[in-house]
Structure formats: C-alpha cells, structure tokens
Amino acid sequence: MSSLLIHLRIVGGCRGNMNVNSKKRNRSKWKWIGLAAGVAVLLLCVASSILFGAVNYSWGLAWSAAFHYDDSVNEQIIIRTTRMPRAFIAAAIGASLAIAGALMQTLTRNPLSSPSVLGVNTGATMFVVVGAVALKISSMHTLMWLAFLGAAVGALIVYMLGSIGRDGLTPLKIILAGAAMTALFSSITQGILVLNKQGLSSVLFWLTGTIAGRSPDMLMTVLPFMGIAWAAAWIISRDMNLLMMGEDTAKGLGQRTLKVKLLAGLIIVVLAGSSVSVAGPIAFIGIVVPHISRFFTGIDHRWVIPYCAVFGAILLITADLAARFIMIPEELPVGVMTAIIGAPFFMYIARKGLVKS
C-alpha cells in the first residue's frame, strides 16, 4: 500500500511538472508571437514613414529607390537621402531610449526613471550646446563624444545626489535629484543661448528634439555604439532580473552587483548620449515604452529588452509621422509629439503612487 502511495505521488509530481513546463512553453510561444507581430508593425511603420509626408510616394517608386536607384530621378533622391534615413534614425533612437529607460527603471527601482527625467539627456544636451555654440565645434564625431561625456556627467551627479543620506539611494530621492539637475542643466543651456543669439537660431530646432534633416552619416557614426549597447543590454538581462530582487538577495546569490550596475550605467550613457547627439533631447520614450513592454512580457528582462527595442522604434516613428501631418506644410519637432503622448502617462504613474520613498 505504501509503495502504491509513493508511486501515485511520483506520478502526480511528474504530471504537475509537465503542466508547469507546458504553461511556460505556451507563455514563451505567445511572447514570440507578440514579438513577431511587433516586428511586422515596425516594418509597416518604416514603410509608412518612407511613403507618406507632405508629398506621398508609391510603393513602386520606393522599391526602385531602394534597389534600383537612379540619381537622375528627383523623387528617388528624396526617398533615398531623406525619407529612408529619417525612418531608420527614428527606429534606432526610439529603440535606444526605450532600452535605456528599462535599464534605468530597474537600476533605480523607480517606474518614472528615464534618461529624460534623471538629467542624462539634459546633461548631454548642455555639453553639445557648449561645443556647438560656445566652442564652434561642427564635427559630428566630436559632438557625439561631447554628448556621451555630458550624459555620463549628468548620470553620475544624479546618482551621487540621490545616494546622500543614511538611507542611501531611494526612488524618491533620485527623482528629486534628477529633477534638480535637469533644471540646472536646462538653465545653463538657456543662459548660453541667450548670450549667443546667433547660436540660438542654429540649435533651436534641435533643442526640441527632431530627426528631420538628419543625414545617413550621422546615424552611421553612432550606430556601431548603439548596436554594441543593444547587445550588451540583452546579455546582462539575467543579471538585471536578479538585481530586481533586491541588492542583498542578488549578493547572496553570488552576483557582483557593483559590476552589473556600472555596466548597466555605461549602457544607459551610450544609448542616451548617442541618441541626443543625433536628434537632441527626445523625452518620455524611456518612461512609456518599458511599461507597455512589461504589460505584454512581465518583468523578465530577456523579453523586456527586445520588446522595448521594437515598441520604442514603433512609437518614435509613429510620433514622427503624426508630427508631419498636424501643421502641413510645416511640421512639429518629434520631441513635441512624444511629450504630448508621454506627459499624461507620466502623471498617471505618479497618481497611482508607484513612486515610493
């Protein structure tokens, strides 16, 4: 009788494990399906960005511009040199800002964290404005490194200010530190532009965040850095899952938390700095997209990171498309559109009381 009971328990346990494994496989299958659907929507958005604007183009013309380019056809020149780079730049920057936001929210344990909120974007912006206006630097490579440096300085200062006190780094303190440094960097930037009105006209449109008029060379300069940072973000996704359980728990399980935090911080700086160096400070992508991604995937960063990349690209391309049609033939900077989308979302999260001290 006892052996029969033992046998039944073993069989029951095996069936339970099989059910759990089956549920996990089903969840993974649906996540793969969702990611594939997101990629399909992204491709549709890229195609729409190329085809539609103040002047609409046909599929056949776009195909010819991509694969049978004829530089004697004005429409193909516009598609090849303006519309295509614009779509790809929007996709790359949207993906970068969304991934940076997801890492930052986990690193700070704060759902409102993003490069635009915690002074990273404004730090990069200030350094670029100093270089372009005060130092008369026009080299894209030099401005890119200045943006990286500004992003790193902004992130470091906010982290240090947020860590002051006995209780160390807390979500509320880091938001307050980020808000203070964002205001400071913005004030310095505006002061420089007020003293140099000639420089103001050259960077004003860029300061609002825009991808219009950006050349393919600008994307190619930063794309290798973005690509390495995207891959690194996915590689450390398991470590971010562990860090999300709490620093003490992560240390108890053998994780070198300082190493993981430094690597995640470096990835955030590279992604934010490269994005600002090309398009200026585009806000709220890093707040909105990680929450949308977690709604579909849960908290596993192995899925959150790729979903953020796809959804971030979709959101910025869609915002850019909307910016073209609101004031035809004029167009709004894409940074204005992302603010219109992201500001209500920011207030919604704050009202829910998700930010705790």
mmCIF file of C-alpha atoms in Angstrom:
data_model
loop_
_atom_site.group_PDB
_atom_site.id
_atom_site.type_symbol
_atom_site.label_atom_id
_atom_site.label_comp_id
_atom_site.label_asym_id
_atom_site.label_seq_id
_atom_site.Cartn_x
_atom_site.Cartn_y
_atom_site.Cartn_z
ATOM 1 C CA MET A 1 0.000 0.000 0.000
ATOM 2 C CA SER A 2 2.782 2.401 0.951
ATOM 3 C CA SER A 3 4.633 1.680 -2.295
ATOM 4 C CA LEU A 4 1.431 2.372 -4.221
ATOM 5 C CA LEU A 5 1.040 5.754 -2.479
ATOM 6 C CA ILE A 6 4.662 6.612 -3.235
ATOM 7 C CA HIS A 7 4.127 5.671 -6.867
ATOM 8 C CA LEU A 8 0.998 7.817 -7.106
ATOM 9 C CA ARG A 9 2.816 10.784 -5.570
ATOM 10 C CA ILE A 10 5.674 10.437 -8.036
ATOM 11 C CA VAL A 11 3.267 10.225 -10.952
ATOM 12 C CA GLY A 12 1.318 13.217 -9.641
ATOM 13 C CA GLY A 13 4.514 15.215 -9.198
ATOM 14 C CA CYS A 14 5.650 14.392 -12.714
ATOM 15 C CA ARG A 15 2.285 15.433 -14.121
ATOM 16 C CA GLY A 16 2.455 18.685 -12.121
ATOM 17 C CA ASN A 17 5.915 19.436 -13.506
ATOM 18 C CA MET A 18 4.715 18.632 -17.008
ATOM 19 C CA ASN A 19 1.799 21.055 -16.592
ATOM 20 C CA VAL A 20 4.123 23.806 -15.337
ATOM 21 C CA ASN A 21 6.537 23.227 -18.230
ATOM 22 C CA SER A 22 3.641 23.221 -20.676
ATOM 23 C CA LYS A 23 2.386 26.563 -19.334
ATOM 24 C CA LYS A 24 5.882 28.038 -19.607
ATOM 25 C CA ARG A 25 6.175 26.866 -23.203
ATOM 26 C CA ASN A 26 2.785 28.379 -24.014
ATOM 27 C CA ARG A 27 3.763 31.704 -22.464
ATOM 28 C CA SER A 28 7.047 31.729 -24.399
ATOM 29 C CA LYS A 29 5.193 30.867 -27.599
ATOM 30 C CA TRP A 30 2.827 33.807 -27.169
ATOM 31 C CA LYS A 31 5.736 36.120 -26.378
ATOM 32 C CA TRP A 32 7.449 35.049 -29.591
ATOM 33 C CA ILE A 33 4.209 35.622 -31.491
ATOM 34 C CA GLY A 34 3.835 39.070 -29.899
ATOM 35 C CA LEU A 35 7.423 39.980 -30.764
ATOM 36 C CA ALA A 36 6.957 38.823 -34.369
ATOM 37 C CA ALA A 37 3.751 40.871 -34.607
ATOM 38 C CA GLY A 38 5.610 43.886 -33.217
ATOM 39 C CA VAL A 39 8.357 43.495 -35.841
ATOM 40 C CA ALA A 40 5.683 43.307 -38.567
ATOM 41 C CA VAL A 41 4.091 46.525 -37.276
ATOM 42 C CA LEU A 42 7.538 48.135 -37.122
ATOM 43 C CA LEU A 43 8.202 47.274 -40.773
ATOM 44 C CA LEU A 44 4.814 48.750 -41.683
ATOM 45 C CA CYS A 45 5.680 51.933 -39.755
ATOM 46 C CA VAL A 46 9.045 52.207 -41.529
ATOM 47 C CA ALA A 47 7.311 51.802 -44.893
ATOM 48 C CA SER A 48 4.711 54.438 -43.938
ATOM 49 C CA SER A 49 7.452 56.844 -42.861
ATOM 50 C CA ILE A 50 9.114 56.447 -46.257
ATOM 51 C CA LEU A 51 5.913 56.756 -48.294
ATOM 52 C CA PHE A 52 3.862 59.427 -46.515
ATOM 53 C CA GLY A 53 4.514 63.078 -45.771
ATOM 54 C CA ALA A 54 3.921 66.469 -47.340
ATOM 55 C CA VAL A 55 4.297 64.561 -50.629
ATOM 56 C CA ASN A 56 3.218 60.910 -50.844
ATOM 57 C CA TYR A 57 5.099 58.340 -52.900
ATOM 58 C CA SER A 58 4.087 54.983 -54.340
ATOM 59 C CA TRP A 59 5.368 51.560 -53.306
ATOM 60 C CA GLY A 60 6.918 51.076 -56.734
ATOM 61 C CA LEU A 61 8.872 54.306 -56.516
ATOM 62 C CA ALA A 62 10.140 53.474 -53.040
ATOM 63 C CA TRP A 63 11.184 49.995 -54.210
ATOM 64 C CA SER A 64 13.076 51.482 -57.138
ATOM 65 C CA ALA A 65 14.800 54.000 -54.856
ATOM 66 C CA ALA A 66 15.909 51.197 -52.541
ATOM 67 C CA PHE A 67 17.015 48.548 -55.049
ATOM 68 C CA HIS A 68 17.243 50.217 -58.472
ATOM 69 C CA TYR A 69 18.462 53.674 -57.561
ATOM 70 C CA ASP A 70 18.574 56.270 -60.315
ATOM 71 C CA ASP A 71 20.122 59.572 -59.221
ATOM 72 C CA SER A 72 18.525 61.346 -62.174
ATOM 73 C CA VAL A 73 15.032 60.896 -60.661
ATOM 74 C CA ASN A 74 14.322 63.610 -58.073
ATOM 75 C CA GLU A 75 11.716 61.521 -56.212
ATOM 76 C CA GLN A 76 14.207 58.676 -55.756
ATOM 77 C CA ILE A 77 16.831 61.104 -54.488
ATOM 78 C CA ILE A 78 14.398 62.429 -51.857
ATOM 79 C CA ILE A 79 13.408 58.922 -50.763
ATOM 80 C CA ARG A 80 16.986 57.674 -50.653
ATOM 81 C CA THR A 81 18.589 60.670 -48.942
ATOM 82 C CA THR A 82 15.746 61.985 -46.753
ATOM 83 C CA ARG A 83 12.845 59.623 -46.119
ATOM 84 C CA MET A 84 14.797 56.383 -45.600
ATOM 85 C CA PRO A 85 17.444 57.832 -43.253
ATOM 86 C CA ARG A 86 14.698 59.566 -41.286
ATOM 87 C CA ALA A 87 12.789 56.308 -40.758
ATOM 88 C CA PHE A 88 15.893 54.359 -39.749
ATOM 89 C CA ILE A 89 17.143 57.121 -37.442
ATOM 90 C CA ALA A 90 13.751 57.238 -35.702
ATOM 91 C CA ALA A 91 13.772 53.453 -35.260
ATOM 92 C CA ALA A 92 17.311 53.377 -33.842
ATOM 93 C CA ILE A 93 16.778 56.281 -31.441
ATOM 94 C CA GLY A 94 13.362 55.032 -30.279
ATOM 95 C CA ALA A 95 14.826 51.599 -29.536
ATOM 96 C CA SER A 96 17.829 53.090 -27.728
ATOM 97 C CA LEU A 97 15.823 55.409 -25.476
ATOM 98 C CA ALA A 98 13.321 52.666 -24.595
ATOM 99 C CA ILE A 99 16.059 50.184 -23.632
ATOM 100 C CA ALA A 100 17.867 52.868 -21.619
ATOM 101 C CA GLY A 101 14.625 53.636 -19.777
ATOM 102 C CA ALA A 102 14.003 49.967 -18.936
ATOM 103 C CA LEU A 103 17.509 49.541 -17.523
ATOM 104 C CA MET A 104 17.283 52.786 -15.588
ATOM 105 C CA GLN A 105 13.938 51.875 -14.009
ATOM 106 C CA THR A 106 15.361 48.582 -12.781
ATOM 107 C CA LEU A 107 18.629 50.124 -11.650
ATOM 108 C CA THR A 108 16.912 52.824 -9.585
ATOM 109 C CA ARG A 109 13.812 50.757 -8.647
ATOM 110 C CA ASN A 110 11.725 53.680 -9.863
ATOM 111 C CA PRO A 111 8.960 53.418 -12.503
ATOM 112 C CA LEU A 112 9.415 57.071 -13.508
ATOM 113 C CA SER A 113 13.107 56.809 -14.302
ATOM 114 C CA SER A 114 14.269 57.564 -17.816
ATOM 115 C CA PRO A 115 17.136 59.467 -19.446
ATOM 116 C CA SER A 116 14.865 62.489 -19.912
ATOM 117 C CA VAL A 117 13.807 62.620 -16.240
ATOM 118 C CA LEU A 118 17.093 61.899 -14.488
ATOM 119 C CA GLY A 119 19.252 64.558 -16.118
ATOM 120 C CA VAL A 120 21.039 62.276 -18.591
ATOM 121 C CA ASN A 121 19.504 63.839 -21.699
ATOM 122 C CA THR A 122 19.843 67.407 -20.451
ATOM 123 C CA GLY A 123 23.460 66.787 -19.438
ATOM 124 C CA ALA A 124 24.240 65.538 -22.937
ATOM 125 C CA THR A 125 22.315 68.463 -24.439
ATOM 126 C CA MET A 126 24.225 71.033 -22.392
ATOM 127 C CA PHE A 127 27.594 69.648 -23.460
ATOM 128 C CA VAL A 128 26.555 69.577 -27.136
ATOM 129 C CA VAL A 129 25.306 73.189 -26.969
ATOM 130 C CA VAL A 130 28.525 74.307 -25.282
ATOM 131 C CA GLY A 131 30.511 72.578 -28.017
ATOM 132 C CA ALA A 132 28.391 73.766 -30.949
ATOM 133 C CA VAL A 133 27.663 77.347 -29.809
ATOM 134 C CA ALA A 134 30.449 78.402 -27.463
ATOM 135 C CA LEU A 135 33.337 76.375 -28.927
ATOM 136 C CA LYS A 136 32.114 76.469 -32.574
ATOM 137 C CA ILE A 137 32.520 72.709 -32.992
ATOM 138 C CA SER A 138 30.831 71.320 -36.105
ATOM 139 C CA SER A 139 32.351 67.814 -36.283
ATOM 140 C CA MET A 140 29.717 65.130 -35.730
ATOM 141 C CA HIS A 141 32.260 62.806 -34.145
ATOM 142 C CA THR A 142 33.353 65.460 -31.645
ATOM 143 C CA LEU A 143 29.770 66.399 -30.761
ATOM 144 C CA MET A 144 28.962 62.718 -30.284
ATOM 145 C CA TRP A 145 31.744 62.329 -27.733
ATOM 146 C CA LEU A 146 30.629 65.515 -26.009
ATOM 147 C CA ALA A 147 27.108 64.077 -25.775
ATOM 148 C CA PHE A 148 28.486 60.876 -24.249
ATOM 149 C CA LEU A 149 30.502 62.896 -21.749
ATOM 150 C CA GLY A 150 27.512 65.067 -20.830
ATOM 151 C CA ALA A 151 25.280 62.025 -20.362
ATOM 152 C CA ALA A 152 27.894 60.413 -18.101
ATOM 153 C CA VAL A 153 28.346 63.589 -16.030
ATOM 154 C CA GLY A 154 24.573 64.006 -15.633
ATOM 155 C CA ALA A 155 24.076 60.375 -14.594
ATOM 156 C CA LEU A 156 26.982 60.470 -12.119
ATOM 157 C CA ILE A 157 25.846 63.684 -10.424
ATOM 158 C CA VAL A 158 22.248 62.481 -10.090
ATOM 159 C CA TYR A 159 23.402 59.148 -8.663
ATOM 160 C CA MET A 160 25.666 60.859 -6.130
ATOM 161 C CA LEU A 161 22.962 63.311 -5.024
ATOM 162 C CA GLY A 162 20.384 60.540 -4.772
ATOM 163 C CA SER A 163 22.733 58.472 -2.575
ATOM 164 C CA ILE A 164 23.336 61.174 0.025
ATOM 165 C CA GLY A 165 21.944 60.368 3.463
ATOM 166 C CA ARG A 166 21.713 57.412 5.822
ATOM 167 C CA ASP A 167 19.076 55.563 3.837
ATOM 168 C CA GLY A 168 21.188 55.668 0.675
ATOM 169 C CA LEU A 169 19.680 55.664 -2.798
ATOM 170 C CA THR A 170 15.876 55.672 -2.827
ATOM 171 C CA PRO A 171 13.417 56.050 -5.740
ATOM 172 C CA LEU A 172 12.031 59.349 -4.432
ATOM 173 C CA LYS A 173 15.456 60.891 -3.793
ATOM 174 C CA ILE A 174 16.757 60.007 -7.228
ATOM 175 C CA ILE A 175 13.680 61.536 -8.900
ATOM 176 C CA LEU A 176 14.188 64.746 -6.898
ATOM 177 C CA ALA A 177 17.897 64.781 -7.740
ATOM 178 C CA GLY A 178 17.100 64.189 -11.401
ATOM 179 C CA ALA A 179 14.548 66.999 -11.452
ATOM 180 C CA ALA A 180 17.020 69.387 -9.814
ATOM 181 C CA MET A 181 19.853 68.548 -12.232
ATOM 182 C CA THR A 182 17.520 68.693 -15.234
ATOM 183 C CA ALA A 183 16.510 72.216 -14.199
ATOM 184 C CA LEU A 184 20.165 73.213 -13.638
ATOM 185 C CA PHE A 185 21.425 71.835 -16.951
ATOM 186 C CA SER A 186 18.484 73.401 -18.811
ATOM 187 C CA SER A 187 19.145 76.775 -17.188
ATOM 188 C CA ILE A 188 22.832 76.694 -18.136
ATOM 189 C CA THR A 189 21.910 75.707 -21.705
ATOM 190 C CA GLN A 190 19.410 78.556 -21.983
ATOM 191 C CA GLY A 191 21.906 81.001 -20.496
ATOM 192 C CA ILE A 192 24.492 80.086 -23.114
ATOM 193 C CA LEU A 193 21.945 80.555 -25.895
ATOM 194 C CA VAL A 194 20.760 83.905 -24.533
ATOM 195 C CA LEU A 195 24.343 85.198 -24.549
ATOM 196 C CA ASN A 196 24.831 83.930 -28.088
ATOM 197 C CA LYS A 197 21.676 84.698 -30.069
ATOM 198 C CA GLN A 198 23.330 83.726 -33.325
ATOM 199 C CA GLY A 199 23.967 80.265 -31.938
ATOM 200 C CA LEU A 200 20.349 80.057 -30.765
ATOM 201 C CA SER A 201 18.998 80.070 -34.319
ATOM 202 C CA SER A 202 21.305 77.206 -35.324
ATOM 203 C CA VAL A 203 20.333 74.833 -32.490
ATOM 204 C CA LEU A 204 16.790 75.908 -31.547
ATOM 205 C CA PHE A 205 15.017 73.288 -33.660
ATOM 206 C CA TRP A 206 17.470 70.616 -32.488
ATOM 207 C CA LEU A 207 16.842 71.506 -28.815
ATOM 208 C CA THR A 208 13.192 70.479 -29.072
ATOM 209 C CA GLY A 209 14.183 67.043 -30.338
ATOM 210 C CA THR A 210 13.962 66.315 -34.040
ATOM 211 C CA ILE A 211 15.009 63.737 -36.606
ATOM 212 C CA ALA A 212 14.184 65.905 -39.625
ATOM 213 C CA GLY A 213 17.122 66.801 -41.829
ATOM 214 C CA ARG A 214 19.492 64.277 -40.272
ATOM 215 C CA SER A 215 21.908 62.710 -42.744
ATOM 216 C CA PRO A 216 22.704 58.979 -43.051
ATOM 217 C CA ASP A 217 26.277 59.754 -41.966
ATOM 218 C CA MET A 218 25.001 60.923 -38.579
ATOM 219 C CA LEU A 219 23.298 57.572 -37.996
ATOM 220 C CA MET A 220 26.267 55.569 -39.231
ATOM 221 C CA THR A 221 28.551 57.420 -36.806
ATOM 222 C CA VAL A 222 26.625 56.306 -33.727
ATOM 223 C CA LEU A 223 25.072 53.045 -34.979
ATOM 224 C CA PRO A 224 28.064 50.818 -34.002
ATOM 225 C CA PHE A 225 27.903 52.156 -30.435
ATOM 226 C CA MET A 226 24.131 51.687 -30.321
ATOM 227 C CA GLY A 227 24.415 48.130 -31.663
ATOM 228 C CA ILE A 228 27.000 47.132 -29.066
ATOM 229 C CA ALA A 229 24.877 48.693 -26.305
ATOM 230 C CA TRP A 230 21.717 46.862 -27.503
ATOM 231 C CA ALA A 231 23.553 43.531 -27.440
ATOM 232 C CA ALA A 232 25.113 44.259 -24.046
ATOM 233 C CA ALA A 233 21.711 45.169 -22.598
ATOM 234 C CA TRP A 234 20.312 41.785 -23.614
ATOM 235 C CA ILE A 235 23.420 39.955 -22.380
ATOM 236 C CA ILE A 236 23.016 41.388 -18.857
ATOM 237 C CA SER A 237 19.237 40.788 -18.841
ATOM 238 C CA ARG A 238 19.556 37.799 -16.469
ATOM 239 C CA ASP A 239 21.681 39.886 -14.118
ATOM 240 C CA MET A 240 19.058 42.646 -14.197
ATOM 241 C CA ASN A 241 16.391 40.091 -13.280
ATOM 242 C CA LEU A 242 18.475 39.106 -10.288
ATOM 243 C CA LEU A 243 19.196 42.713 -9.314
ATOM 244 C CA MET A 244 15.470 43.438 -9.405
ATOM 245 C CA MET A 245 15.006 41.032 -6.474
ATOM 246 C CA GLY A 246 16.999 43.389 -4.263
ATOM 247 C CA GLU A 247 20.689 44.083 -3.837
ATOM 248 C CA ASP A 248 21.057 41.919 -0.715
ATOM 249 C CA THR A 249 19.373 38.962 -2.402
ATOM 250 C CA ALA A 250 21.491 39.390 -5.515
ATOM 251 C CA LYS A 251 24.692 39.488 -3.449
ATOM 252 C CA GLY A 252 23.545 36.418 -1.517
ATOM 253 C CA LEU A 253 23.168 34.555 -4.805
ATOM 254 C CA GLY A 254 26.716 35.455 -5.791
ATOM 255 C CA GLN A 255 26.141 38.443 -8.071
ATOM 256 C CA ARG A 256 28.733 41.198 -8.219
ATOM 257 C CA THR A 257 26.152 43.951 -8.020
ATOM 258 C CA LEU A 258 28.603 46.843 -8.405
ATOM 259 C CA LYS A 259 29.918 45.390 -11.672
ATOM 260 C CA VAL A 260 26.377 44.919 -13.012
ATOM 261 C CA LYS A 261 25.349 48.449 -12.014
ATOM 262 C CA LEU A 262 28.420 50.001 -13.630
ATOM 263 C CA LEU A 263 27.852 48.058 -16.847
ATOM 264 C CA ALA A 264 24.161 48.975 -16.932
ATOM 265 C CA GLY A 265 25.062 52.621 -16.281
ATOM 266 C CA LEU A 266 27.586 52.576 -19.139
ATOM 267 C CA ILE A 267 24.961 51.128 -21.498
ATOM 268 C CA ILE A 268 22.476 53.856 -20.484
ATOM 269 C CA VAL A 269 25.065 56.579 -21.082
ATOM 270 C CA VAL A 270 25.975 55.211 -24.528
ATOM 271 C CA LEU A 271 22.343 54.857 -25.623
ATOM 272 C CA ALA A 272 21.230 58.244 -24.285
ATOM 273 C CA GLY A 273 24.366 60.078 -25.409
ATOM 274 C CA SER A 274 24.275 58.709 -28.945
ATOM 275 C CA SER A 275 20.556 59.495 -29.256
ATOM 276 C CA VAL A 276 20.979 63.090 -28.083
ATOM 277 C CA SER A 277 23.993 63.624 -30.333
ATOM 278 C CA VAL A 278 21.835 62.847 -33.388
ATOM 279 C CA ALA A 279 18.327 64.056 -32.539
ATOM 280 C CA GLY A 280 18.532 66.234 -29.461
ATOM 281 C CA PRO A 281 16.614 65.555 -26.233
ATOM 282 C CA ILE A 282 13.540 63.456 -27.062
ATOM 283 C CA ALA A 283 11.529 62.928 -23.883
ATOM 284 C CA PHE A 284 9.206 60.266 -22.444
ATOM 285 C CA ILE A 285 10.072 57.345 -24.761
ATOM 286 C CA GLY A 286 12.117 55.858 -21.918
ATOM 287 C CA ILE A 287 9.182 56.127 -19.497
ATOM 288 C CA VAL A 288 6.263 54.955 -21.609
ATOM 289 C CA VAL A 289 7.689 52.043 -23.584
ATOM 290 C CA PRO A 290 9.126 49.909 -20.721
ATOM 291 C CA HIS A 291 5.711 49.884 -19.006
ATOM 292 C CA ILE A 292 3.971 48.869 -22.235
ATOM 293 C CA SER A 293 6.557 46.128 -22.763
ATOM 294 C CA ARG A 294 6.137 44.728 -19.248
ATOM 295 C CA PHE A 295 2.372 44.610 -19.788
ATOM 296 C CA PHE A 296 2.988 42.050 -22.552
ATOM 297 C CA THR A 297 6.043 40.222 -21.190
ATOM 298 C CA GLY A 298 6.094 40.504 -17.406
ATOM 299 C CA ILE A 299 9.288 41.534 -15.655
ATOM 300 C CA ASP A 300 11.757 39.178 -17.358
ATOM 301 C CA HIS A 301 14.362 41.422 -18.993
ATOM 302 C CA ARG A 302 15.201 38.733 -21.540
ATOM 303 C CA TRP A 303 11.858 39.666 -23.104
ATOM 304 C CA VAL A 304 11.524 43.267 -21.888
ATOM 305 C CA ILE A 305 14.676 44.401 -23.725
ATOM 306 C CA PRO A 306 13.703 43.178 -27.231
ATOM 307 C CA TYR A 307 10.087 44.310 -26.768
ATOM 308 C CA CYS A 308 11.348 47.750 -25.708
ATOM 309 C CA ALA A 309 13.518 47.941 -28.824
ATOM 310 C CA VAL A 310 10.578 47.147 -31.120
ATOM 311 C CA PHE A 311 7.939 49.226 -29.317
ATOM 312 C CA GLY A 312 10.307 52.178 -28.859
ATOM 313 C CA ALA A 313 11.048 52.228 -32.576
ATOM 314 C CA ILE A 314 7.319 51.996 -33.398
ATOM 315 C CA LEU A 315 6.403 54.824 -31.017
ATOM 316 C CA LEU A 316 9.009 57.273 -32.293
ATOM 317 C CA ILE A 317 8.283 56.572 -35.968
ATOM 318 C CA THR A 318 4.552 56.980 -35.293
ATOM 319 C CA ALA A 319 5.162 60.248 -33.420
ATOM 320 C CA ASP A 320 7.282 61.499 -36.313
ATOM 321 C CA LEU A 321 4.539 60.613 -38.806
ATOM 322 C CA ALA A 322 1.980 62.484 -36.701
ATOM 323 C CA ALA A 323 4.301 65.496 -36.479
ATOM 324 C CA ARG A 324 4.313 65.755 -40.284
ATOM 325 C CA PHE A 325 0.541 65.988 -40.698
ATOM 326 C CA ILE A 326 -0.632 68.228 -37.832
ATOM 327 C CA MET A 327 0.547 71.510 -39.401
ATOM 328 C CA ILE A 328 1.026 70.692 -43.109
ATOM 329 C CA PRO A 329 3.093 72.007 -44.870
ATOM 330 C CA GLU A 330 5.007 72.835 -41.663
ATOM 331 C CA GLU A 331 5.872 70.075 -39.207
ATOM 332 C CA LEU A 332 6.344 69.905 -35.461
ATOM 333 C CA PRO A 333 9.562 68.612 -33.888
ATOM 334 C CA VAL A 334 9.079 64.985 -32.900
ATOM 335 C CA GLY A 335 10.057 65.875 -29.310
ATOM 336 C CA VAL A 336 6.829 67.866 -29.019
ATOM 337 C CA MET A 337 4.779 64.846 -30.106
ATOM 338 C CA THR A 338 6.460 62.471 -27.660
ATOM 339 C CA ALA A 339 5.829 64.991 -24.869
ATOM 340 C CA ILE A 340 2.131 65.119 -25.795
ATOM 341 C CA ILE A 341 1.999 61.313 -25.610
ATOM 342 C CA GLY A 342 4.227 60.845 -22.579
ATOM 343 C CA ALA A 343 3.182 63.636 -20.200
ATOM 344 C CA PRO A 344 -0.271 62.155 -19.410
ATOM 345 C CA PHE A 345 1.326 58.734 -18.944
ATOM 346 C CA PHE A 346 3.866 60.247 -16.536
ATOM 347 C CA MET A 347 1.081 61.848 -14.481
ATOM 348 C CA TYR A 348 -0.896 58.580 -14.489
ATOM 349 C CA ILE A 349 2.018 56.652 -12.993
ATOM 350 C CA ALA A 350 2.651 59.376 -10.419
ATOM 351 C CA ARG A 351 -1.026 59.468 -9.386
ATOM 352 C CA LYS A 352 -1.064 55.713 -8.892
ATOM 353 C CA GLY A 353 1.518 56.217 -6.159
ATOM 354 C CA LEU A 354 4.103 53.950 -7.723
ATOM 355 C CA VAL A 355 6.973 56.180 -6.639
ATOM 356 C CA LYS A 356 7.802 55.460 -3.035
ATOM 357 C CA SER A 357 10.444 56.759 -0.735
#
